[in-house]
Short mmCIF file of C-alpha atoms and ligand atoms in Angstrom, two decimals:
data_model
loop_
_atom_site.label_atom_id
_atom_site.label_comp_id
_atom_site.label_asym_id
_atom_site.label_seq_id
_atom_site.Cartn_x
_atom_site.Cartn_y
_atom_site.Cartn_z
CA UNK A 1 -0.07 -0.10 0.02
CA UNK A 2 3.00 2.31 0.22
CA UNK A 3 3.61 4.51 -2.27
CA UNK A 4 7.50 3.75 -2.98
CA UNK A 5 7.68 5.50 -6.17
CA UNK A 6 6.65 8.67 -4.68
CA UNK A 7 9.28 8.30 -2.04
CA UNK A 8 11.99 7.34 -4.39
CA UNK A 9 11.08 10.34 -7.08
CA UNK A 10 11.50 12.49 -3.88
CA UNK A 11 15.16 11.63 -3.37
CA UNK A 12 17.58 13.58 -5.16
CA UNK A 13 18.77 10.88 -7.46
CA UNK A 14 15.23 9.67 -8.03
CA UNK A 15 14.15 13.12 -8.91
CA UNK A 16 17.06 13.48 -11.46
CA UNK A 17 16.31 10.47 -12.99
CA UNK A 18 12.56 10.52 -13.57
CA UNK A 19 13.11 13.99 -14.63
CA UNK A 20 16.02 12.43 -17.50
CA UNK A 21 13.59 9.51 -18.99
CA UNK A 22 10.44 11.59 -18.35
CA UNK A 23 8.64 9.71 -15.87
CA UNK A 24 6.00 11.59 -13.38
CA UNK A 25 7.43 13.27 -10.66
CA UNK A 26 4.42 13.34 -7.65
CA UNK A 27 5.11 15.92 -5.22
CA UNK A 28 4.63 14.83 -1.38
CA UNK A 29 1.47 16.91 -0.87
CA UNK A 30 1.31 19.64 1.99
CA UNK A 31 -1.72 18.46 4.28
CA UNK A 32 -3.01 19.97 7.42
CA UNK A 33 -1.41 19.91 10.63
CA UNK A 34 -2.59 21.06 13.62
CA UNK A 35 -1.32 24.90 14.66
CA UNK A 36 0.53 25.41 11.15
CA UNK A 37 -0.71 28.33 9.23
CA UNK A 38 -3.22 28.34 6.55
CA UNK A 39 -0.92 28.69 3.53
CA UNK A 40 3.12 28.10 3.78
CA UNK A 41 3.60 31.71 2.37
CA UNK A 42 1.77 34.92 1.18
CA UNK A 43 -1.54 35.00 -0.98
CA UNK A 44 -1.70 37.25 -3.82
CA UNK A 45 -5.50 38.81 -4.11
CA UNK A 46 -6.89 40.13 -6.93
CA UNK A 47 -10.03 40.61 -9.23
CA UNK A 48 -11.03 40.41 -12.71
CA UNK A 49 -11.03 44.36 -12.94
CA UNK A 50 -7.80 44.58 -11.33
CA UNK A 51 -9.10 46.06 -7.91
CA UNK A 52 -8.67 43.62 -4.93
CA UNK A 53 -12.30 43.07 -3.40
CA UNK A 54 -11.68 44.65 0.57
CA UNK A 55 -13.99 42.04 2.14
CA UNK A 56 -12.18 39.22 0.85
CA UNK A 57 -8.74 40.56 1.97
CA UNK A 58 -10.37 41.34 5.20
CA UNK A 59 -11.26 37.10 5.25
CA UNK A 60 -8.08 36.21 4.43
CA UNK A 61 -6.25 38.65 6.97
CA UNK A 62 -8.83 37.21 9.58
CA UNK A 63 -7.48 33.38 8.63
CA UNK A 64 -3.88 34.65 9.53
CA UNK A 65 -2.94 34.47 5.68
CA UNK A 66 -0.02 37.32 4.60
CA UNK A 67 -2.28 39.18 2.17
CA UNK A 68 -0.96 41.35 -0.96
CA UNK A 69 -2.85 43.08 -3.31
CA UNK A 70 0.36 43.50 -6.05
CA UNK A 71 2.48 41.17 -7.53
CA UNK A 72 6.20 42.25 -6.26
CA UNK A 73 7.87 40.36 -9.04
CA UNK A 74 9.94 38.37 -6.93
CA UNK A 75 7.68 37.15 -4.13
CA UNK A 76 6.97 33.18 -4.10
CA UNK A 77 3.24 32.73 -3.58
CA UNK A 78 1.84 30.15 -1.50
CA UNK A 79 -1.96 30.93 -2.94
CA UNK A 80 -3.76 33.12 -5.93
CA UNK A 81 -7.00 34.03 -5.20
CA UNK A 82 -8.85 35.59 -8.03
CA UNK A 83 -12.39 37.17 -7.41
CA UNK A 84 -14.18 36.90 -10.83
CA UNK A 85 -17.61 37.26 -9.48
CA UNK A 86 -18.09 40.32 -11.84
CA UNK A 87 -17.46 38.46 -15.11
CA UNK A 88 -20.32 38.69 -17.45
CA UNK A 89 -18.63 38.88 -20.86
CA UNK A 90 -16.18 36.80 -22.51
CA UNK A 91 -13.71 39.99 -23.02
CA UNK A 92 -13.36 40.49 -19.47
CA UNK A 93 -12.11 36.96 -18.89
CA UNK A 94 -8.70 38.24 -20.43
CA UNK A 95 -8.50 39.62 -16.74
CA UNK A 96 -8.11 35.94 -15.51
CA UNK A 97 -4.96 35.39 -17.80
CA UNK A 98 -3.67 39.26 -16.61
CA UNK A 99 -4.13 38.27 -12.62
CA UNK A 100 -2.60 34.68 -13.03
CA UNK A 101 -0.01 34.36 -15.59
CA UNK A 102 3.18 36.27 -14.34
CA UNK A 103 2.74 35.06 -10.35
CA UNK A 104 2.07 31.73 -11.61
CA UNK A 105 5.88 31.26 -12.71
CA UNK A 106 6.46 31.95 -8.62
CA UNK A 107 3.59 29.51 -7.28
CA UNK A 108 5.30 27.56 -4.54
CA UNK A 109 5.02 23.77 -4.24
CA UNK A 110 1.63 22.84 -3.09
CA UNK A 111 0.64 26.21 -3.91
CA UNK A 112 -3.51 27.10 -4.10
CA UNK A 113 -5.03 28.62 -7.10
CA UNK A 114 -8.62 29.52 -6.14
CA UNK A 115 -10.92 31.28 -8.22
CA UNK A 116 -14.55 32.67 -7.18
CA UNK A 117 -17.37 33.13 -9.35
CA UNK A 118 -21.22 33.40 -9.61
CA UNK A 119 -23.02 30.41 -10.99
CA UNK A 120 -24.66 30.03 -14.22
CA UNK A 121 -28.42 31.01 -13.63
CA UNK A 122 -30.11 30.81 -17.03
CA UNK A 123 -30.89 34.41 -17.12
CA UNK A 124 -28.74 35.58 -19.52
CA UNK A 125 -26.91 33.36 -22.25
CA UNK A 126 -23.86 35.95 -22.73
CA UNK A 127 -23.10 36.22 -19.11
CA UNK A 128 -23.78 32.40 -18.38
CA UNK A 129 -21.39 31.61 -21.12
CA UNK A 130 -18.88 33.76 -19.64
CA UNK A 131 -19.30 32.38 -15.93
CA UNK A 132 -18.92 28.83 -17.61
CA UNK A 133 -15.88 29.42 -19.13
CA UNK A 134 -14.41 30.25 -15.77
CA UNK A 135 -14.96 26.63 -15.21
CA UNK A 136 -12.81 25.95 -18.00
CA UNK A 137 -9.87 27.76 -17.10
CA UNK A 138 -9.66 26.17 -13.81
CA UNK A 139 -9.92 22.86 -14.86
CA UNK A 140 -7.39 23.13 -17.59
CA UNK A 141 -4.90 24.95 -15.16
CA UNK A 142 -5.10 22.56 -12.72
CA UNK A 143 -3.71 20.35 -15.48
CA UNK A 144 -0.81 22.74 -15.83
CA UNK A 145 0.08 22.74 -12.25
CA UNK A 146 2.82 20.98 -11.01
CA UNK A 147 4.59 20.05 -7.79
CA UNK A 148 1.07 19.42 -5.60
CA UNK A 149 -0.21 22.72 -6.65
CA UNK A 150 -3.74 22.68 -7.38
CA UNK A 151 -6.59 25.05 -8.83
CA UNK A 152 -10.13 24.78 -8.10
CA UNK A 153 -13.55 27.14 -8.23
CA UNK A 154 -15.96 28.24 -6.02
CA UNK A 155 -19.36 29.46 -7.38
CA UNK A 156 -20.72 32.06 -4.84
CA UNK A 157 -24.76 32.47 -4.68
CA UNK A 158 -26.07 35.90 -3.49
CA UNK A 159 -26.18 35.95 0.07
CA UNK A 160 -23.35 32.88 0.61
CA UNK A 161 -21.07 33.15 3.24
CA UNK A 162 -17.37 32.63 1.90
CA UNK A 163 -15.18 32.06 5.06
CA UNK A 164 -15.36 28.65 5.52
CA UNK A 165 -14.96 27.24 1.89
CA UNK A 166 -12.32 29.89 1.41
CA UNK A 167 -10.21 28.45 4.18
CA UNK A 168 -10.85 25.07 3.32
CA UNK A 169 -9.84 25.11 -0.27
CA UNK A 170 -6.70 27.26 0.59
CA UNK A 171 -5.58 25.00 3.51
CA UNK A 172 -3.69 21.59 3.53
CA UNK A 173 -7.20 20.24 4.19
CA UNK A 174 -7.72 20.12 0.34
CA UNK A 175 -4.70 18.78 -0.61
CA UNK A 176 -6.24 15.87 -2.88
CA UNK A 177 -9.06 18.32 -4.46
CA UNK A 178 -7.80 19.54 -7.69
CA UNK A 179 -9.39 21.05 -10.66
CA UNK A 180 -13.37 20.86 -8.99
CA UNK A 181 -15.94 23.38 -8.77
CA UNK A 182 -18.19 23.86 -5.78
CA UNK A 183 -21.35 25.66 -5.32
CA UNK A 184 -21.62 27.82 -2.04
CA UNK A 185 -25.42 28.62 -1.48
CA UNK A 186 -27.13 31.36 0.80
CA UNK A 187 -27.95 28.60 3.66
CA UNK A 188 -26.86 29.46 7.13
CA UNK A 189 -23.40 28.67 7.59
CA UNK A 190 -22.30 30.04 11.12
CA UNK A 191 -18.40 30.34 11.63
CA UNK A 192 -17.28 27.91 14.48
CA UNK A 193 -15.99 29.65 17.57
CA UNK A 194 -12.98 27.73 17.15
CA UNK A 195 -11.59 27.05 13.74
CA UNK A 196 -9.56 24.37 15.25
CA UNK A 197 -12.58 22.52 16.92
CA UNK A 198 -15.33 23.21 14.25
CA UNK A 199 -17.08 20.30 15.70
CA UNK A 200 -17.18 20.71 19.38
CA UNK A 201 -20.36 19.87 21.27
CA UNK A 202 -21.62 17.95 18.01
CA UNK A 203 -22.20 14.15 18.04
CA UNK A 204 -21.20 12.01 14.78
CA UNK A 205 -21.63 8.28 13.79
CA UNK A 206 -19.60 7.05 11.02
CA UNK A 207 -20.55 3.58 9.68
CA UNK A 208 -17.84 1.29 8.38
CA UNK A 209 -15.44 2.78 10.76
CA UNK A 210 -13.26 0.31 11.99
CA UNK A 211 -10.40 0.80 8.85
CA UNK A 212 -9.72 2.80 5.92
CA UNK A 213 -11.60 5.98 5.31
CA UNK A 214 -14.03 5.60 7.95
CA UNK A 215 -11.44 5.04 10.52
CA UNK A 216 -9.59 8.36 9.16
CA UNK A 217 -13.24 10.04 8.82
CA UNK A 218 -13.68 9.36 12.80
CA UNK A 219 -10.30 10.56 13.25
CA UNK A 220 -10.81 13.80 11.89
CA UNK A 221 -14.36 14.55 13.36
CA UNK A 222 -12.65 13.27 16.62
CA UNK A 223 -10.00 15.75 16.23
CA UNK A 224 -12.19 18.22 15.51
CA UNK A 225 -14.24 18.35 18.86
CA UNK A 226 -17.04 15.69 18.13
CA UNK A 227 -18.22 12.97 20.29
CA UNK A 228 -17.91 10.17 17.83
CA UNK A 229 -19.76 7.08 17.48
CA UNK A 230 -17.96 4.30 15.36
CA UNK A 231 -20.64 1.74 13.66
CA UNK A 232 -19.42 -1.35 11.81
CA UNK A 233 -20.13 -5.14 11.36
CA UNK A 234 -19.74 -7.36 14.70
CA UNK A 235 -17.04 -9.43 12.60
CA UNK A 236 -15.04 -6.13 12.45
CA UNK A 237 -15.28 -5.88 16.47
CA UNK A 238 -11.31 -5.96 17.26
CA UNK A 239 -10.65 -3.38 14.81
CA UNK A 240 -13.24 -0.94 15.90
CA UNK A 241 -11.87 -1.15 19.49
CA UNK A 242 -8.90 -0.28 18.57
CA UNK A 243 -9.66 2.83 16.35
CA UNK A 244 -12.31 3.82 19.24
CA UNK A 245 -9.12 3.71 21.89
CA UNK A 246 -7.05 5.38 19.82
CA UNK A 247 -9.44 8.58 19.24
CA UNK A 248 -11.50 8.31 22.17
CA UNK A 249 -14.83 7.19 20.60
CA UNK A 250 -17.52 4.59 21.33
CA UNK A 251 -18.54 1.38 19.29
CA UNK A 252 -21.81 0.19 18.13
CA UNK A 253 -21.65 -3.09 15.84
CA UNK A 254 -24.06 -2.47 13.20
CA UNK A 255 -24.66 -4.13 10.08
CA UNK A 256 -26.37 -1.38 7.62
CA UNK A 257 -27.60 -3.76 5.46
CA UNK A 258 -29.70 -5.58 8.21
CA UNK A 259 -33.61 -5.03 7.78
CA UNK A 260 -33.51 -3.74 11.33
CA UNK A 261 -30.68 -1.46 11.29
CA UNK A 262 -32.39 2.02 11.08
CA UNK A 263 -34.64 0.96 14.19
CA UNK A 264 -31.38 -0.27 15.85
CA UNK A 265 -29.80 3.35 15.26
CA UNK A 266 -32.53 5.01 16.24
CA UNK A 267 -33.10 3.22 19.74
CA UNK A 268 -29.10 3.43 19.91
CA UNK A 269 -29.00 7.22 19.56
CA UNK A 270 -31.93 7.67 21.74
CA UNK A 271 -30.38 5.53 24.98
CA UNK A 272 -26.80 6.82 24.40
CA UNK A 273 -27.13 10.54 23.00
CA UNK A 274 -28.70 13.76 23.00
CA UNK A 275 -29.53 13.15 19.38
CA UNK A 276 -27.51 13.17 16.10
CA UNK A 277 -25.40 15.98 14.57
CA UNK A 278 -23.55 14.42 12.08
CA UNK A 279 -24.05 11.01 9.98
CA UNK A 280 -21.41 9.51 7.55
CA UNK A 281 -22.40 6.64 5.05
CA UNK A 282 -19.17 5.55 4.95
CA UNK A 283 -19.48 1.72 5.04
CA UNK A 284 -18.91 0.34 1.40
CA UNK A 285 -18.00 -2.86 -0.07
CA UNK A 286 -17.31 -4.13 -3.73
CA UNK A 287 -17.90 -7.52 -5.67
CA UNK A 288 -16.79 -6.94 -9.14
CA UNK A 289 -17.50 -8.72 -12.25
CA UNK A 290 -17.98 -8.09 -15.54
CA UNK A 291 -21.80 -7.81 -15.98
CA UNK A 292 -22.32 -10.91 -18.07
CA UNK A 293 -20.60 -12.83 -15.61
CA UNK A 294 -22.03 -11.40 -12.38
CA UNK A 295 -24.17 -13.51 -9.80
CA UNK A 296 -27.52 -12.19 -8.10
CA UNK A 297 -25.87 -12.18 -4.71
CA UNK A 298 -22.88 -10.06 -6.27
CA UNK A 299 -25.53 -7.58 -7.22
CA UNK A 300 -27.66 -7.71 -4.26
CA UNK A 301 -25.25 -7.44 -1.45
CA UNK A 302 -23.62 -4.29 -3.35
CA UNK A 303 -26.84 -2.62 -3.37
CA UNK A 304 -27.92 -3.52 -0.27
CA UNK A 305 -25.00 -2.24 1.60
CA UNK A 306 -23.93 1.08 -0.34
CA UNK A 307 -27.02 2.73 -1.62
CA UNK A 308 -30.31 0.78 -0.15
CA UNK A 309 -29.06 1.17 3.60
CA UNK A 310 -28.84 4.93 3.24
CA UNK A 311 -32.02 5.61 1.89
CA UNK A 312 -33.61 3.75 4.48
CA UNK A 313 -31.73 4.99 7.35
CA UNK A 314 -32.02 8.50 6.15
CA UNK A 315 -35.89 8.05 5.91
CA UNK A 316 -35.85 6.89 9.75
CA UNK A 317 -33.76 9.75 10.90
CA UNK A 318 -35.74 12.12 8.97
CA UNK A 319 -39.12 10.33 10.23
CA UNK A 320 -37.88 10.27 14.23
CA UNK A 321 -37.04 12.73 16.82
CA UNK A 322 -32.94 11.72 17.09
CA UNK A 323 -31.63 14.07 13.99
CA UNK A 324 -30.85 17.65 15.76
CA UNK A 325 -31.21 20.95 13.65
CA UNK A 326 -28.56 22.24 11.27
CA UNK A 327 -27.56 18.44 10.81
CA UNK A 328 -24.94 17.29 8.38
CA UNK A 329 -25.12 13.94 6.53
CA UNK A 330 -22.09 12.96 4.04
CA UNK A 331 -22.51 9.88 1.99
CA UNK A 332 -19.52 8.04 0.30
CA UNK A 333 -20.07 7.76 -3.29
CA UNK A 334 -16.96 7.34 -5.46
CA UNK A 335 -15.46 8.60 -9.14
CA UNK A 336 -16.98 5.15 -10.85
CA UNK A 337 -20.30 6.75 -9.89
CA UNK A 338 -19.29 9.44 -12.28
CA UNK A 339 -17.46 7.98 -14.69
CA UNK A 340 -18.48 4.18 -14.79
CA UNK A 341 -15.56 1.43 -14.21
CA UNK A 342 -15.35 -2.07 -16.05
CA UNK A 343 -16.42 -4.69 -13.66
CA UNK A 344 -18.46 -2.40 -11.38
CA UNK A 345 -21.64 -2.12 -13.09
CA UNK A 346 -22.98 -3.04 -9.07
CA UNK A 347 -20.78 -0.99 -7.41
CA UNK A 348 -21.22 2.16 -10.32
CA UNK A 349 -24.88 2.10 -9.58
CA UNK A 350 -24.74 2.80 -6.06
CA UNK A 351 -22.16 5.40 -6.36
CA UNK A 352 -23.94 7.04 -8.77
CA UNK A 353 -27.38 6.40 -7.00
CA UNK A 354 -25.72 7.89 -3.81
CA UNK A 355 -25.05 11.06 -5.95
CA UNK A 356 -29.08 11.19 -6.96
CA UNK A 357 -29.93 10.37 -3.45
CA UNK A 358 -28.12 13.84 -2.02
CA UNK A 359 -29.24 16.19 -5.12
CA UNK A 360 -32.92 14.80 -4.34
CA UNK A 361 -32.82 14.78 -0.69
CA UNK A 362 -31.30 18.30 -0.32
CA UNK A 363 -34.58 19.97 0.00
CA UNK A 364 -35.95 17.32 2.44
CA UNK A 365 -32.83 18.20 4.62
CA UNK A 366 -32.99 21.94 4.29
CA UNK A 367 -37.01 21.53 5.61
CA UNK A 368 -35.13 19.89 8.44
CA UNK A 369 -34.36 22.99 10.71
CA UNK A 370 -31.53 23.84 7.81
CA UNK A 371 -29.61 20.48 7.74
CA UNK A 372 -27.63 19.48 4.64
CA UNK A 373 -26.57 16.15 2.74
CA UNK A 374 -23.76 16.34 0.41
CA UNK A 375 -21.70 13.27 -1.08
CA UNK A 376 -17.86 13.01 -1.36
CA UNK A 377 -16.71 11.01 -4.31
CA UNK A 378 -12.98 9.81 -3.82
CA UNK A 379 -10.82 8.77 -6.75
CA UNK A 380 -7.98 6.33 -6.17
CA UNK A 381 -7.32 6.33 -2.40
CA UNK A 382 -4.72 3.78 -0.75
CA UNK A 383 -6.79 1.47 1.22
CA UNK A 384 -7.48 -1.88 2.00
CA UNK A 385 -9.96 -2.34 -0.76
CA UNK A 386 -7.59 -0.88 -3.27
CA UNK A 387 -4.69 -2.84 -2.23
CA UNK A 388 -6.39 -6.15 -3.13
CA UNK A 389 -5.96 -4.59 -7.01
CA UNK A 390 -2.90 -6.18 -9.16
CA UNK A 391 0.22 -4.38 -8.51
CA UNK A 392 0.35 -3.05 -11.99
CA UNK A 393 -2.82 -1.92 -12.41
CA UNK A 394 -2.70 -0.09 -9.06
CA UNK A 395 0.53 1.52 -10.02
CA UNK A 396 -0.84 2.60 -13.37
CA UNK A 397 -4.15 3.97 -11.40
CA UNK A 398 -2.27 5.94 -8.80
CA UNK A 399 -0.31 7.97 -11.47
CA UNK A 400 -3.48 8.78 -13.43
CA UNK A 401 -4.48 11.88 -11.85
CA UNK A 402 -3.19 15.63 -12.17
CA UNK A 403 -1.45 15.11 -8.59
CA UNK A 404 0.31 11.60 -10.16
CA UNK A 405 -0.28 9.90 -7.02
CA UNK A 406 -3.28 8.21 -4.85
CA UNK A 407 -4.60 10.13 -2.35
CA UNK A 408 -4.68 9.07 1.46
CA UNK A 409 -7.79 8.14 3.57
CA UNK A 410 -7.30 11.16 5.65
CA UNK A 411 -7.56 13.73 2.30
CA UNK A 412 -11.06 12.21 2.10
CA UNK A 413 -11.86 12.30 5.67
CA UNK A 414 -10.76 16.14 5.80
CA UNK A 415 -13.50 16.75 2.76
CA UNK A 416 -15.79 15.08 5.09
CA UNK A 417 -14.70 16.83 8.02
CA UNK A 418 -15.51 19.94 6.28
CA UNK A 419 -18.82 19.48 4.88
CA UNK A 420 -19.89 18.33 8.24
CA UNK A 421 -19.09 21.46 9.88
CA UNK A 422 -21.34 24.31 10.78
CA UNK A 423 -19.39 26.70 8.04
CA UNK A 424 -20.30 24.32 5.28
CA UNK A 425 -24.13 25.19 5.68
CA UNK A 426 -24.27 26.69 2.14
CA UNK A 427 -23.21 23.31 0.54
CA UNK A 428 -26.29 21.14 -0.17
CA UNK A 429 -27.06 18.27 -2.23
CA UNK A 430 -23.81 18.43 -4.12
CA UNK A 431 -20.74 16.20 -4.95
CA UNK A 432 -17.19 17.06 -3.93
CA UNK A 433 -14.51 14.98 -5.77
CA UNK A 434 -11.50 14.33 -3.97
CA UNK A 435 -9.46 12.60 -6.83
CA UNK A 436 -6.38 14.84 -7.51
CA UNK A 437 -8.05 15.44 -10.83
CA UNK A 438 -8.32 11.95 -12.42
CA UNK A 439 -7.44 12.00 -15.62
CA UNK A 440 -9.71 9.23 -16.56
CA UNK A 441 -13.29 9.10 -16.79
CA UNK A 442 -15.46 12.36 -16.09
N1 NAD B 501 -10.85 3.04 -1.60
C1 NAD B 501 -10.98 4.05 -2.37
O1 NAD B 501 -10.15 4.33 -3.32
C2 NAD B 501 -12.34 4.41 -2.83
C3 NAD B 501 -12.54 5.08 -3.75
C4 NAD B 501 -14.20 5.65 -3.83
C5 NAD B 501 -14.83 5.12 -2.46
N2 NAD B 501 -14.55 4.69 -1.72
C6 NAD B 501 -15.71 4.46 -0.76
O2 NAD B 501 -15.27 5.02 0.61
C7 NAD B 501 -15.92 4.34 1.19
C8 NAD B 501 -14.83 3.60 2.49
O3 NAD B 501 -13.85 2.65 1.71
P1 NAD B 501 -12.74 2.16 2.11
O4 NAD B 501 -11.44 1.83 0.82
O5 NAD B 501 -12.17 2.80 3.52
O6 NAD B 501 -13.19 0.24 2.32
P2 NAD B 501 -12.69 -0.74 3.46
O7 NAD B 501 -13.29 -1.98 2.63
O8 NAD B 501 -11.24 -0.49 3.45
O9 NAD B 501 -13.54 -0.33 4.55
C9 NAD B 501 -14.91 -0.49 4.45
C10 NAD B 501 -16.00 -0.90 6.11
O10 NAD B 501 -17.05 -0.86 5.73
C11 NAD B 501 -17.37 -2.10 6.82
N3 NAD B 501 -18.54 -2.51 6.22
C12 NAD B 501 -18.87 -3.09 5.31
N4 NAD B 501 -20.05 -3.58 4.97
C13 NAD B 501 -20.71 -3.25 6.27
C14 NAD B 501 -21.88 -3.29 6.53
N5 NAD B 501 -22.85 -3.93 5.95
N6 NAD B 501 -22.27 -2.41 7.94
C15 NAD B 501 -21.35 -1.77 8.44
N7 NAD B 501 -20.14 -1.89 7.92
C16 NAD B 501 -19.89 -2.52 6.87
C17 NAD B 501 -16.24 -2.97 6.54
O11 NAD B 501 -16.09 -3.90 7.71
C18 NAD B 501 -14.96 -1.89 6.68
O12 NAD B 501 -14.68 -1.62 8.01
C19 NAD B 501 -16.69 3.03 0.58
O13 NAD B 501 -18.12 3.43 0.53
C20 NAD B 501 -15.78 3.25 -0.47
O14 NAD B 501 -17.06 2.63 -1.24
C21 NAD B 501 -13.71 4.02 -1.75
#
């Protein structure tokens, strides 16, 4: 599971060799560390018309970023933030090139490019075409950036609160999110009292938490201050207890696909908690086969665990009394649900189904005291699930993203952690890919 190539290519000899023969040179990504500054150096802020927006400058300064509004010409930048919200005609798009081109040459390793724009809204074709054009700029730029740097786009609706999203996308928490766009709506998004413990006082439950991505999610939620309940199959009990002891959580033996799972969950919550603030539907299985060879059991079990369980548990929570106000639900999808994957019609059905689920359920969750439901779609993440792949396939899959490496469980966990926080209240019914900008598929 250890990415030996990543280690090798980051030695002096390995880097020179890879460069000479034209092999990929993935960078060791800058990931979040408690107490570390938001960015590893100064951030340049500008707008499409040239004037840096004061509100954004204040926000960045408040987050402790060394914010500048002019490019001195010799500064190495840790971040470039472009406010493109005023774009309404194609000729204004040149402003993106004017702002970015020069400083990009001095973007630090693992630097961040963040573009803020308005979403297309169907009222004017020229405006919408120009706004959508920014998406193409960001996705293409993300493919040009090197040394672990990323570019992402935030689509800001009128009245949306920017702070939490801007912080997340500039920080090491978004290390493996690249070439993505995400919409920030006007839903209530109160900032936390303590940005280092945004989930303080919250109760969270993670399914499939005994290992892999689920265990990493539980760790991040606990680090961020939540009381965490870890749920997994009874046979994963020993591993579950180890995770619980490590992060200070409680455990629940629960097969999410069992007929009585929703009822058991509600009974547990009523007996042991004051209600649930955060639910992470992470439990998932694969039973890969070409469709022509797939047995009914392989189909049914994947559908039951990965999709049907989520639908049933959500319905029970919305119909019961245990889900608290401004709750957050995050569902694990996959890039397979967006792009498809050979041998995974059953898995692809469930992961695409999860996307349909969050899009459709968003309104119902808003109606539940401004709660939200979103999906995270990981790309290739190094876990026991992917360790089962043949070695050569795994090695190729690892390089097939703009960041030229697999993600780590913690990368998915950080995205889930952010979507679970109060500040992410403007994100609802959406899918956030954590895939290093996968080069294959959608
Ligand atoms: N690893 C990746 O590259 C990747 C990519 C995209 C999406 N995902 C998704 O992320 C999630 C976690 O993946 P992972 O790689 O950590 O998987 P994993 O196989 O390492 O862990 C899955 C966990 O879910 C538990 N589980 C399985 N069936 C269960 C059930 N019926 N009830 C309760 N718990 C159950 C398992 O015991 C295990 O602890 C899954 O939904 C998976 O589809 C993973």
